[in-house]
Amino acid sequence: MELLRKWLGHPEDIYNLLRFKMGGYRAVMPRMDTDSLGCGLRTCYRYLNQTSRSFAAVIQALDGELRHAVCIFYLVLRALDTVEDDMSIPLDVKVPMLHEFHSYLYQPNWKYTESKEKDRQVLEDFPTISMEFRNLSKVYQDVISDICHKMGVGMAEFLEKKVDSLSEWDKYCHYVAGLVGIGLSRLFSASELEDSIVGQDTHLANSMGLFLQKTNIIRDYLEDQLEGREFWPREVWSRYAKKLSDLAKPENIDVAVQCLNELITNALHHVPDVLTYLSRLKNQSVFNFCAIPQVMAIATLAACYNNKQVFKGVVKIRKGQAVTLMMDATNIQAVKAIMYQYVEEIYQKIPSTDPSSNKTQQVIASIRAMSLPGSPMASRHHYSPIYVSCAMLLAALSWQYLSTLSQATEEYVQAGDN
C-alpha cells in the first residue's frame, strides 16, 4: 500500500509506467534484429546485455554502423575497467596492463583468464571483442584505441593516489568519464550522423561525462565508504570533517549535508555545457542516447540535495519518474524544461544558512537563463481533476502488476553505470 500511496501523489508516473510497459519504450529503445549478425557480433551484444542492461538498450537503439562501433567501444572500456577494479591483480602487473591495454586490440590472441571480477568474461573472451574491433572502419578503430590508451594511463595514475583538490577531482572524472564523452562524440561525428563540431568540441563532450560521473560519486558516498573507496575531493570535505568517513556519523549530519550541497553545486556548473552539447545534436537516436542519462542525473541531484539520507542509505528516483524522464527527453526543448524543473526543485530547498547557498543560487540562475520553459513540455505535469481521478483508479487496479517493471528500467532508476 505504501507503493500505491506514492503513485497516487504522482499520477503522471502511473500513466507513463503503463504506457512504457505496454510498448511505449520501443519509441525510445526500438528492438534490434540480431539474427542477421555474424557470430562474433552476436557474442559481443550478448556480453553487452550481460554487463549493462541499461546501456545495452540505448546502444542497440543507435542508427546504422554507429551501433556496432559504440557496442565495441563500451566492451573495450568495460574490459579496461575490469582490470582497474580487480584488486586481486598485483600492482606490478596491473599498471603495465593499463598502460598497454590499447595495444591488445591488435593482438588477436590476447586474453586474461585470472580475473575474479563479475564481468571477467570480457577479458576471458577478449579475442572475440578485439576481432570485432578490427572489423570496424579505421576511423572508428582510431577513436577507440586512442581513448583506451588515454584512459588506461589515467587509471594507472590514480591507482595509488587519492583525489585531493577539485582540479584533481575534475581530472579523475575526465579519465573515467570525460574521455568516454569525448570518444562517443568523435564516433558520432565519424558516423556522419552528427556534424564534425560535435566531435571536435572536447570541452563540451568532457562536461557531459563529468556531470554523470560527479552525480554517481555524490550519490554513492555511503556505498563507496562501505567498500573502502573514496572519491569525494579532500579540498572540500576536509573543511567539514577530519576524515571523509566522519560525515556518516550521526553527530556530523549537519556539516555532512553542507559538504554534500557544495559538491552538488560544483556538479551543476556542467549543466549549461550539457544543454549546449545536446542542442547541437541532429540524429534522434544519438539525442536519446545522450539526453536520457543527463536528465536522470539532474533528477538524482535534486533528490540528493540537502538530503541526510545520502549518508544513511540509497537515494534514488522513483520508477515512474525514471520512465517519465526516458519518454519525455526526446528533444532539446523538453530537456530544457526538465532541467528547469529540477533546478527549481533544488532552489526551493536551499537553506539560507548553507555556506554554498550564494554559489548554488548563482549557478541555478545561469541554468535558468538557458532553460526557461517556453514549450508545451514545460507544463507537462499539469493534469485535470478528471485525469487525476482516472489515474488513481488505474493505480488501484494495477499497482501490483507494475511493480514487475523490467530490469532495464530499474537500472536506469538507480542512475545505472555511466
Short mmCIF file of C-alpha atoms in Angstrom, two decimals:
data_model
loop_
_atom_site.label_atom_id
_atom_site.label_comp_id
_atom_site.label_asym_id
_atom_site.label_seq_id
_atom_site.Cartn_x
_atom_site.Cartn_y
_atom_site.Cartn_z
CA MET A 1 0.00 0.00 0.00
CA GLU A 2 2.95 2.34 0.54
CA LEU A 3 3.76 1.98 -3.17
CA LEU A 4 0.16 2.80 -4.02
CA ARG A 5 0.21 5.94 -1.86
CA LYS A 6 3.36 7.11 -3.64
CA TRP A 7 1.75 6.64 -7.03
CA LEU A 8 -1.41 8.49 -6.04
CA GLY A 9 0.76 11.52 -5.38
CA HIS A 10 2.28 11.29 -8.87
CA PRO A 11 -0.48 10.42 -11.38
CA GLU A 12 1.81 11.12 -14.35
CA ASP A 13 4.04 8.27 -13.14
CA ILE A 14 1.15 5.82 -13.31
CA TYR A 15 0.21 6.83 -16.81
CA ASN A 16 3.78 6.65 -18.11
CA LEU A 17 4.50 3.35 -16.38
CA LEU A 18 1.51 1.84 -18.14
CA ARG A 19 2.42 3.46 -21.45
CA PHE A 20 6.03 2.28 -21.12
CA LYS A 21 5.10 -1.29 -20.17
CA MET A 22 2.56 -1.54 -22.98
CA GLY A 23 5.10 -0.75 -25.67
CA GLY A 24 5.96 2.92 -25.30
CA TYR A 25 9.57 2.02 -24.53
CA ARG A 26 10.00 0.97 -28.17
CA ALA A 27 9.77 4.63 -29.19
CA VAL A 28 12.93 5.27 -27.17
CA MET A 29 14.57 1.83 -27.48
CA PRO A 30 13.43 0.02 -30.62
CA ARG A 31 14.21 -3.67 -30.81
CA MET A 32 17.36 -4.65 -32.72
CA ASP A 33 17.38 -7.60 -35.09
CA THR A 34 20.37 -9.74 -34.11
CA ASP A 35 19.56 -12.64 -36.47
CA SER A 36 21.43 -11.02 -39.34
CA LEU A 37 24.62 -10.52 -37.31
CA GLY A 38 27.69 -12.69 -37.52
CA CYS A 39 28.64 -14.98 -34.65
CA GLY A 40 31.23 -12.59 -33.22
CA LEU A 41 28.91 -9.58 -33.15
CA ARG A 42 26.10 -11.64 -31.61
CA THR A 43 28.52 -12.65 -28.87
CA CYS A 44 29.51 -9.02 -28.31
CA TYR A 45 25.88 -7.95 -27.94
CA ARG A 46 25.33 -10.81 -25.51
CA TYR A 47 28.22 -9.53 -23.40
CA LEU A 48 26.79 -6.01 -23.68
CA ASN A 49 23.46 -7.19 -22.28
CA GLN A 50 25.19 -9.16 -19.52
CA THR A 51 27.39 -6.29 -18.37
CA SER A 52 24.93 -3.39 -18.67
CA ARG A 53 21.25 -3.85 -19.44
CA SER A 54 20.63 -0.13 -19.25
CA PHE A 55 23.37 0.89 -21.68
CA ALA A 56 22.61 -2.11 -23.88
CA ALA A 57 19.10 -0.81 -24.51
CA VAL A 58 20.13 2.65 -25.71
CA ILE A 59 23.21 1.43 -27.60
CA GLN A 60 21.10 -1.03 -29.59
CA ALA A 61 18.74 1.82 -30.49
CA LEU A 62 21.51 3.76 -32.27
CA ASP A 63 21.31 4.05 -36.04
CA GLY A 64 23.43 2.26 -38.63
CA GLU A 65 27.04 1.24 -38.17
CA LEU A 66 27.39 3.61 -35.20
CA ARG A 67 25.56 0.98 -33.12
CA HIS A 68 28.32 -1.60 -33.58
CA ALA A 69 31.10 0.94 -33.02
CA VAL A 70 29.59 2.09 -29.71
CA CYS A 71 28.94 -1.51 -28.63
CA ILE A 72 32.59 -2.43 -29.17
CA PHE A 73 33.74 0.84 -27.56
CA TYR A 74 31.69 0.03 -24.48
CA LEU A 75 33.04 -3.54 -24.22
CA VAL A 76 36.66 -2.45 -24.65
CA LEU A 77 36.28 0.12 -21.87
CA ARG A 78 34.40 -2.40 -19.72
CA ALA A 79 37.34 -4.78 -20.09
CA LEU A 80 39.78 -1.99 -19.18
CA ASP A 81 37.63 -1.01 -16.20
CA THR A 82 37.51 -4.65 -15.06
CA VAL A 83 41.30 -4.72 -14.92
CA GLU A 84 41.33 -1.50 -12.88
CA ASP A 85 38.69 -2.77 -10.43
CA ASP A 86 40.22 -6.22 -9.89
CA MET A 87 42.02 -5.97 -6.55
CA SER A 88 43.45 -9.50 -7.00
CA ILE A 89 45.80 -8.26 -9.75
CA PRO A 90 49.14 -7.10 -8.22
CA LEU A 91 50.07 -3.50 -8.99
CA ASP A 92 53.27 -4.52 -10.76
CA VAL A 93 51.07 -6.48 -13.17
CA LYS A 94 48.09 -4.12 -13.30
CA VAL A 95 49.93 -0.87 -14.09
CA PRO A 96 51.65 -2.20 -17.25
CA MET A 97 48.35 -3.82 -18.33
CA LEU A 98 46.53 -0.49 -18.06
CA HIS A 99 49.26 1.31 -19.97
CA GLU A 100 49.39 -1.27 -22.74
CA PHE A 101 45.73 -2.26 -22.93
CA HIS A 102 45.12 -0.35 -26.17
CA SER A 103 47.79 -2.47 -27.89
CA TYR A 104 45.89 -5.68 -27.04
CA LEU A 105 43.21 -4.56 -29.52
CA TYR A 106 45.63 -5.50 -32.29
CA GLN A 107 46.80 -8.79 -30.73
CA PRO A 108 44.31 -11.46 -31.92
CA ASN A 109 45.12 -13.98 -29.18
CA TRP A 110 45.47 -11.70 -26.14
CA LYS A 111 43.18 -12.52 -23.21
CA TYR A 112 43.30 -12.50 -19.44
CA THR A 113 41.91 -15.52 -17.61
CA GLU A 114 42.82 -14.81 -13.98
CA SER A 115 40.33 -12.07 -13.14
CA LYS A 116 37.97 -12.53 -10.20
CA GLU A 117 35.57 -9.74 -11.22
CA LYS A 118 31.94 -10.35 -12.14
CA ASP A 119 32.46 -9.08 -15.71
CA ARG A 120 35.55 -11.20 -16.32
CA GLN A 121 34.02 -12.74 -19.46
CA VAL A 122 35.02 -9.63 -21.43
CA LEU A 123 38.66 -10.34 -20.53
CA GLU A 124 38.46 -14.11 -20.95
CA ASP A 125 36.95 -13.76 -24.42
CA PHE A 126 38.75 -10.58 -25.39
CA PRO A 127 39.82 -12.17 -28.73
CA THR A 128 36.18 -12.02 -29.90
CA ILE A 129 35.87 -8.37 -28.89
CA SER A 130 39.22 -7.41 -30.44
CA MET A 131 38.32 -9.25 -33.66
CA GLU A 132 35.12 -7.23 -34.00
CA PHE A 133 37.11 -4.10 -33.16
CA ARG A 134 39.42 -4.82 -36.09
CA ASN A 135 36.37 -5.36 -38.32
CA LEU A 136 35.26 -1.77 -37.71
CA SER A 137 36.18 1.02 -40.13
CA LYS A 138 39.59 2.52 -39.38
CA VAL A 139 38.03 5.84 -38.40
CA TYR A 140 36.24 4.08 -35.52
CA GLN A 141 39.28 1.97 -34.60
CA ASP A 142 41.44 5.07 -34.26
CA VAL A 143 39.00 6.74 -31.85
CA ILE A 144 38.53 3.66 -29.67
CA SER A 145 42.25 2.87 -29.48
CA ASP A 146 43.16 6.48 -28.65
CA ILE A 147 40.58 6.80 -25.86
CA CYS A 148 41.51 3.37 -24.47
CA HIS A 149 45.17 4.43 -24.31
CA LYS A 150 44.44 7.76 -22.57
CA MET A 151 42.03 6.16 -20.11
CA GLY A 152 44.45 3.37 -19.21
CA VAL A 153 47.19 5.87 -18.44
CA GLY A 154 44.81 7.94 -16.33
CA MET A 155 43.52 4.94 -14.40
CA ALA A 156 47.08 3.89 -13.60
CA GLU A 157 47.85 7.40 -12.31
CA PHE A 158 45.04 7.26 -9.75
CA LEU A 159 45.56 3.66 -8.58
CA GLU A 160 47.63 4.70 -5.57
CA LYS A 161 46.53 8.30 -5.37
CA LYS A 162 43.51 9.80 -3.62
CA VAL A 163 41.56 12.72 -5.03
CA ASP A 164 42.73 15.78 -3.11
CA SER A 165 41.97 19.02 -4.94
CA LEU A 166 38.94 19.99 -7.01
CA SER A 167 41.19 20.12 -10.06
CA GLU A 168 42.23 16.50 -9.36
CA TRP A 169 38.55 15.59 -8.99
CA ASP A 170 37.94 17.02 -12.45
CA LYS A 171 41.00 15.18 -13.73
CA TYR A 172 39.91 11.84 -12.28
CA CYS A 173 36.38 12.27 -13.66
CA HIS A 174 37.90 13.20 -17.03
CA TYR A 175 39.89 9.96 -17.15
CA VAL A 176 36.99 7.68 -16.23
CA ALA A 177 34.04 9.51 -17.82
CA GLY A 178 35.03 12.66 -19.67
CA LEU A 179 37.13 10.61 -22.09
CA VAL A 180 34.08 8.42 -22.71
CA GLY A 181 32.09 11.52 -23.65
CA ILE A 182 34.89 12.69 -25.94
CA GLY A 183 35.22 9.26 -27.55
CA LEU A 184 31.50 8.90 -28.13
CA SER A 185 31.33 12.39 -29.63
CA ARG A 186 34.13 11.55 -32.04
CA LEU A 187 32.29 8.35 -33.00
CA PHE A 188 29.07 10.33 -33.59
CA SER A 189 30.91 12.67 -35.97
CA ALA A 190 32.81 9.84 -37.65
CA SER A 191 29.50 8.16 -38.45
CA GLU A 192 28.38 11.40 -40.15
CA LEU A 193 25.13 11.23 -38.20
CA GLU A 194 26.35 14.36 -36.42
CA ASP A 195 28.33 17.41 -37.55
CA SER A 196 32.09 17.49 -37.11
CA ILE A 197 31.84 20.16 -34.36
CA VAL A 198 30.28 17.56 -32.02
CA GLY A 199 33.47 15.51 -32.06
CA GLN A 200 35.81 18.49 -32.17
CA ASP A 201 34.47 20.36 -29.13
CA THR A 202 36.15 18.29 -26.45
CA HIS A 203 35.27 20.75 -23.68
CA LEU A 204 31.53 20.17 -24.05
CA ALA A 205 31.95 16.42 -24.53
CA ASN A 206 34.09 16.27 -21.39
CA SER A 207 31.40 18.11 -19.41
CA MET A 208 28.83 15.52 -20.46
CA GLY A 209 30.94 12.82 -18.83
CA LEU A 210 31.88 14.87 -15.77
CA PHE A 211 28.26 15.67 -14.96
CA LEU A 212 27.33 11.98 -14.93
CA GLN A 213 30.42 10.85 -13.03
CA LYS A 214 30.15 13.51 -10.34
CA THR A 215 26.48 12.64 -9.85
CA ASN A 216 27.39 8.98 -9.31
CA ILE A 217 30.23 9.86 -6.92
CA ILE A 218 28.00 12.17 -4.89
CA ARG A 219 25.11 9.70 -4.70
CA ASP A 220 27.34 6.70 -3.90
CA TYR A 221 29.07 8.19 -0.84
CA LEU A 222 27.90 5.51 1.59
CA GLU A 223 28.37 2.56 -0.77
CA ASP A 224 31.91 3.68 -1.56
CA GLN A 225 32.67 4.13 2.14
CA LEU A 226 31.47 0.62 2.93
CA GLU A 227 33.71 -0.78 0.17
CA GLY A 228 36.75 1.27 1.17
CA ARG A 229 36.70 3.69 -1.76
CA GLU A 230 36.99 7.48 -1.52
CA PHE A 231 36.20 9.77 -4.45
CA TRP A 232 34.97 12.95 -2.74
CA PRO A 233 37.73 15.61 -3.05
CA ARG A 234 39.67 16.29 0.13
CA GLU A 235 39.77 20.02 -0.65
CA VAL A 236 36.01 20.13 0.02
CA TRP A 237 35.31 17.50 2.69
CA SER A 238 38.31 18.49 4.85
CA ARG A 239 36.54 21.77 5.62
CA TYR A 240 33.74 19.80 7.24
CA ALA A 241 35.42 16.78 8.86
CA LYS A 242 38.79 15.31 9.83
CA LYS A 243 38.12 12.13 7.87
CA LEU A 244 35.72 11.54 5.00
CA SER A 245 34.16 8.64 6.92
CA ASP A 246 33.25 11.06 9.75
CA LEU A 247 30.49 12.52 7.58
CA ALA A 248 28.47 9.34 8.09
CA LYS A 249 28.40 9.80 11.87
CA PRO A 250 25.00 11.00 13.18
CA GLU A 251 26.59 13.82 15.20
CA ASN A 252 28.09 15.25 11.98
CA ILE A 253 24.97 15.12 9.83
CA ASP A 254 24.52 18.91 9.57
CA VAL A 255 28.04 19.58 8.27
CA ALA A 256 27.82 16.45 6.11
CA VAL A 257 24.79 17.88 4.31
CA GLN A 258 26.62 21.18 3.81
CA CYS A 259 29.51 19.29 2.22
CA LEU A 260 27.04 17.40 0.03
CA ASN A 261 25.40 20.64 -1.10
CA GLU A 262 28.77 22.14 -2.04
CA LEU A 263 29.63 19.16 -4.24
CA ILE A 264 26.21 19.22 -5.90
CA THR A 265 26.71 22.92 -6.62
CA ASN A 266 30.03 22.06 -8.25
CA ALA A 267 28.37 19.41 -10.44
CA LEU A 268 25.61 21.81 -11.51
CA HIS A 269 28.20 24.01 -13.22
CA HIS A 270 28.32 21.43 -16.03
CA VAL A 271 24.62 21.76 -16.90
CA PRO A 272 24.98 24.76 -19.27
CA ASP A 273 27.59 22.79 -21.24
CA VAL A 274 25.26 19.78 -21.31
CA LEU A 275 22.44 21.89 -22.78
CA THR A 276 24.75 23.44 -25.38
CA TYR A 277 26.03 19.99 -26.38
CA LEU A 278 22.55 18.49 -26.71
CA SER A 279 21.32 21.48 -28.74
CA ARG A 280 23.85 20.58 -31.47
CA LEU A 281 22.63 17.01 -31.99
CA LYS A 282 20.57 16.24 -35.10
CA ASN A 283 20.07 12.47 -35.09
CA GLN A 284 17.19 11.26 -32.92
CA SER A 285 18.85 8.04 -31.78
CA VAL A 286 22.01 9.91 -30.77
CA PHE A 287 19.95 12.55 -28.96
CA ASN A 288 18.06 9.92 -26.95
CA PHE A 289 21.32 8.10 -26.16
CA CYS A 290 22.88 11.29 -24.79
CA ALA A 291 19.89 13.01 -23.19
CA ILE A 292 18.44 10.17 -21.11
CA PRO A 293 21.43 9.76 -18.74
CA GLN A 294 21.70 13.54 -18.33
CA VAL A 295 18.08 14.04 -17.21
CA MET A 296 18.44 11.05 -14.89
CA ALA A 297 21.47 12.77 -13.39
CA ILE A 298 19.75 16.12 -12.74
CA ALA A 299 16.79 14.29 -11.16
CA THR A 300 19.21 12.34 -8.95
CA LEU A 301 21.00 15.51 -7.83
CA ALA A 302 17.66 17.12 -6.99
CA ALA A 303 16.79 14.08 -4.87
CA CYS A 304 20.18 14.18 -3.12
CA TYR A 305 20.37 17.94 -2.49
CA ASN A 306 20.15 18.80 1.22
CA ASN A 307 19.14 15.19 1.88
CA LYS A 308 20.50 13.49 5.01
CA GLN A 309 19.58 10.12 3.54
CA VAL A 310 22.69 10.21 1.32
CA PHE A 311 24.69 9.42 4.48
CA LYS A 312 22.28 6.75 5.73
CA GLY A 313 21.28 4.69 2.70
CA VAL A 314 20.49 4.79 -1.00
CA VAL A 315 18.83 7.79 -2.60
CA LYS A 316 17.18 7.03 -5.92
CA ILE A 317 14.42 8.43 -8.06
CA ARG A 318 11.01 6.76 -8.42
CA LYS A 319 10.45 4.12 -11.10
CA GLY A 320 7.63 6.08 -12.68
CA GLN A 321 9.73 9.24 -12.54
CA ALA A 322 12.53 7.49 -14.43
CA VAL A 323 10.13 6.22 -17.08
CA THR A 324 8.62 9.68 -17.47
CA LEU A 325 12.09 11.14 -18.00
CA MET A 326 13.01 8.47 -20.55
CA MET A 327 9.87 9.09 -22.57
CA ASP A 328 9.95 12.88 -22.34
CA ALA A 329 13.62 13.61 -23.05
CA THR A 330 13.40 13.30 -26.84
CA ASN A 331 14.05 16.92 -27.91
CA ILE A 332 16.06 19.86 -26.65
CA GLN A 333 13.04 21.92 -25.52
CA ALA A 334 11.81 19.01 -23.43
CA VAL A 335 15.25 18.55 -21.88
CA LYS A 336 15.45 22.26 -21.07
CA ALA A 337 12.07 22.05 -19.38
CA ILE A 338 13.21 19.03 -17.35
CA MET A 339 16.43 20.78 -16.29
CA TYR A 340 14.44 23.87 -15.33
CA GLN A 341 12.02 21.78 -13.26
CA TYR A 342 14.76 20.09 -11.23
CA VAL A 343 16.95 23.13 -10.63
CA GLU A 344 13.84 24.88 -9.37
CA GLU A 345 13.31 21.94 -7.04
CA ILE A 346 16.86 22.39 -5.76
CA TYR A 347 16.39 26.16 -5.45
CA GLN A 348 13.36 25.67 -3.21
CA LYS A 349 15.47 23.52 -0.85
CA ILE A 350 18.48 25.84 -0.47
CA PRO A 351 18.93 26.57 3.26
CA SER A 352 19.62 30.25 3.97
CA THR A 353 22.39 29.20 6.36
CA ASP A 354 24.14 26.90 3.87
CA PRO A 355 27.74 28.05 3.21
CA SER A 356 27.30 27.38 -0.51
CA SER A 357 23.86 28.99 -0.84
CA ASN A 358 25.05 32.01 -2.84
CA LYS A 359 27.04 29.85 -5.27
CA THR A 360 24.11 27.46 -5.65
CA GLN A 361 21.75 30.33 -6.44
CA GLN A 362 24.21 31.75 -8.99
CA VAL A 363 24.65 28.51 -10.92
CA ILE A 364 20.90 27.92 -10.90
CA ALA A 365 20.41 31.41 -12.33
CA SER A 366 22.74 30.54 -15.24
CA ILE A 367 20.85 27.30 -15.89
CA ARG A 368 17.50 29.12 -15.75
CA ALA A 369 18.72 31.58 -18.36
CA MET A 370 19.37 28.69 -20.78
CA SER A 371 16.31 26.60 -19.99
CA LEU A 372 13.40 28.98 -19.47
CA PRO A 373 10.31 26.94 -20.35
CA GLY A 374 8.61 28.15 -23.48
CA SER A 375 7.23 24.96 -24.98
CA PRO A 376 4.22 22.77 -24.14
CA MET A 377 6.64 20.38 -22.46
CA ALA A 378 7.19 22.94 -19.73
CA SER A 379 3.70 22.30 -18.41
CA ARG A 380 3.64 18.55 -18.94
CA HIS A 381 2.95 17.82 -15.25
CA HIS A 382 -0.33 19.73 -15.05
CA TYR A 383 -3.33 17.39 -15.07
CA SER A 384 -7.05 17.97 -14.94
CA PRO A 385 -9.09 16.67 -11.97
CA ILE A 386 -10.80 14.03 -14.12
CA TYR A 387 -7.41 12.80 -15.34
CA VAL A 388 -6.14 12.54 -11.78
CA SER A 389 -9.24 10.58 -10.77
CA CYS A 390 -8.78 8.14 -13.63
CA ALA A 391 -5.11 7.77 -12.81
CA MET A 392 -5.91 6.99 -9.19
CA LEU A 393 -8.34 4.31 -10.32
CA LEU A 394 -5.70 2.84 -12.63
CA ALA A 395 -3.27 2.78 -9.73
CA ALA A 396 -5.69 0.88 -7.54
CA LEU A 397 -6.21 -1.71 -10.28
CA SER A 398 -2.65 -2.15 -11.49
CA TRP A 399 -0.10 -1.22 -8.86
CA GLN A 400 0.94 -4.79 -8.19
CA TYR A 401 1.33 -5.57 -11.88
CA LEU A 402 3.52 -2.55 -12.46
CA SER A 403 5.90 -3.46 -9.66
CA THR A 404 7.35 -6.02 -12.07
CA LEU A 405 8.73 -3.34 -14.40
CA SER A 406 11.67 -4.53 -16.47
CA GLN A 407 15.20 -4.78 -15.07
CA ALA A 408 16.46 -2.35 -17.67
CA THR A 409 14.23 0.38 -16.30
CA GLU A 410 15.21 -0.48 -12.74
CA GLU A 411 18.88 0.05 -13.61
CA TYR A 412 18.07 3.42 -15.14
CA VAL A 413 16.15 4.38 -12.00
CA GLN A 414 19.27 3.73 -9.97
CA ALA A 415 21.15 6.02 -12.36
CA GLY A 416 22.98 2.97 -13.66
CA ASP A 417 26.65 2.95 -14.69
CA ASN A 418 27.71 5.80 -16.92
#
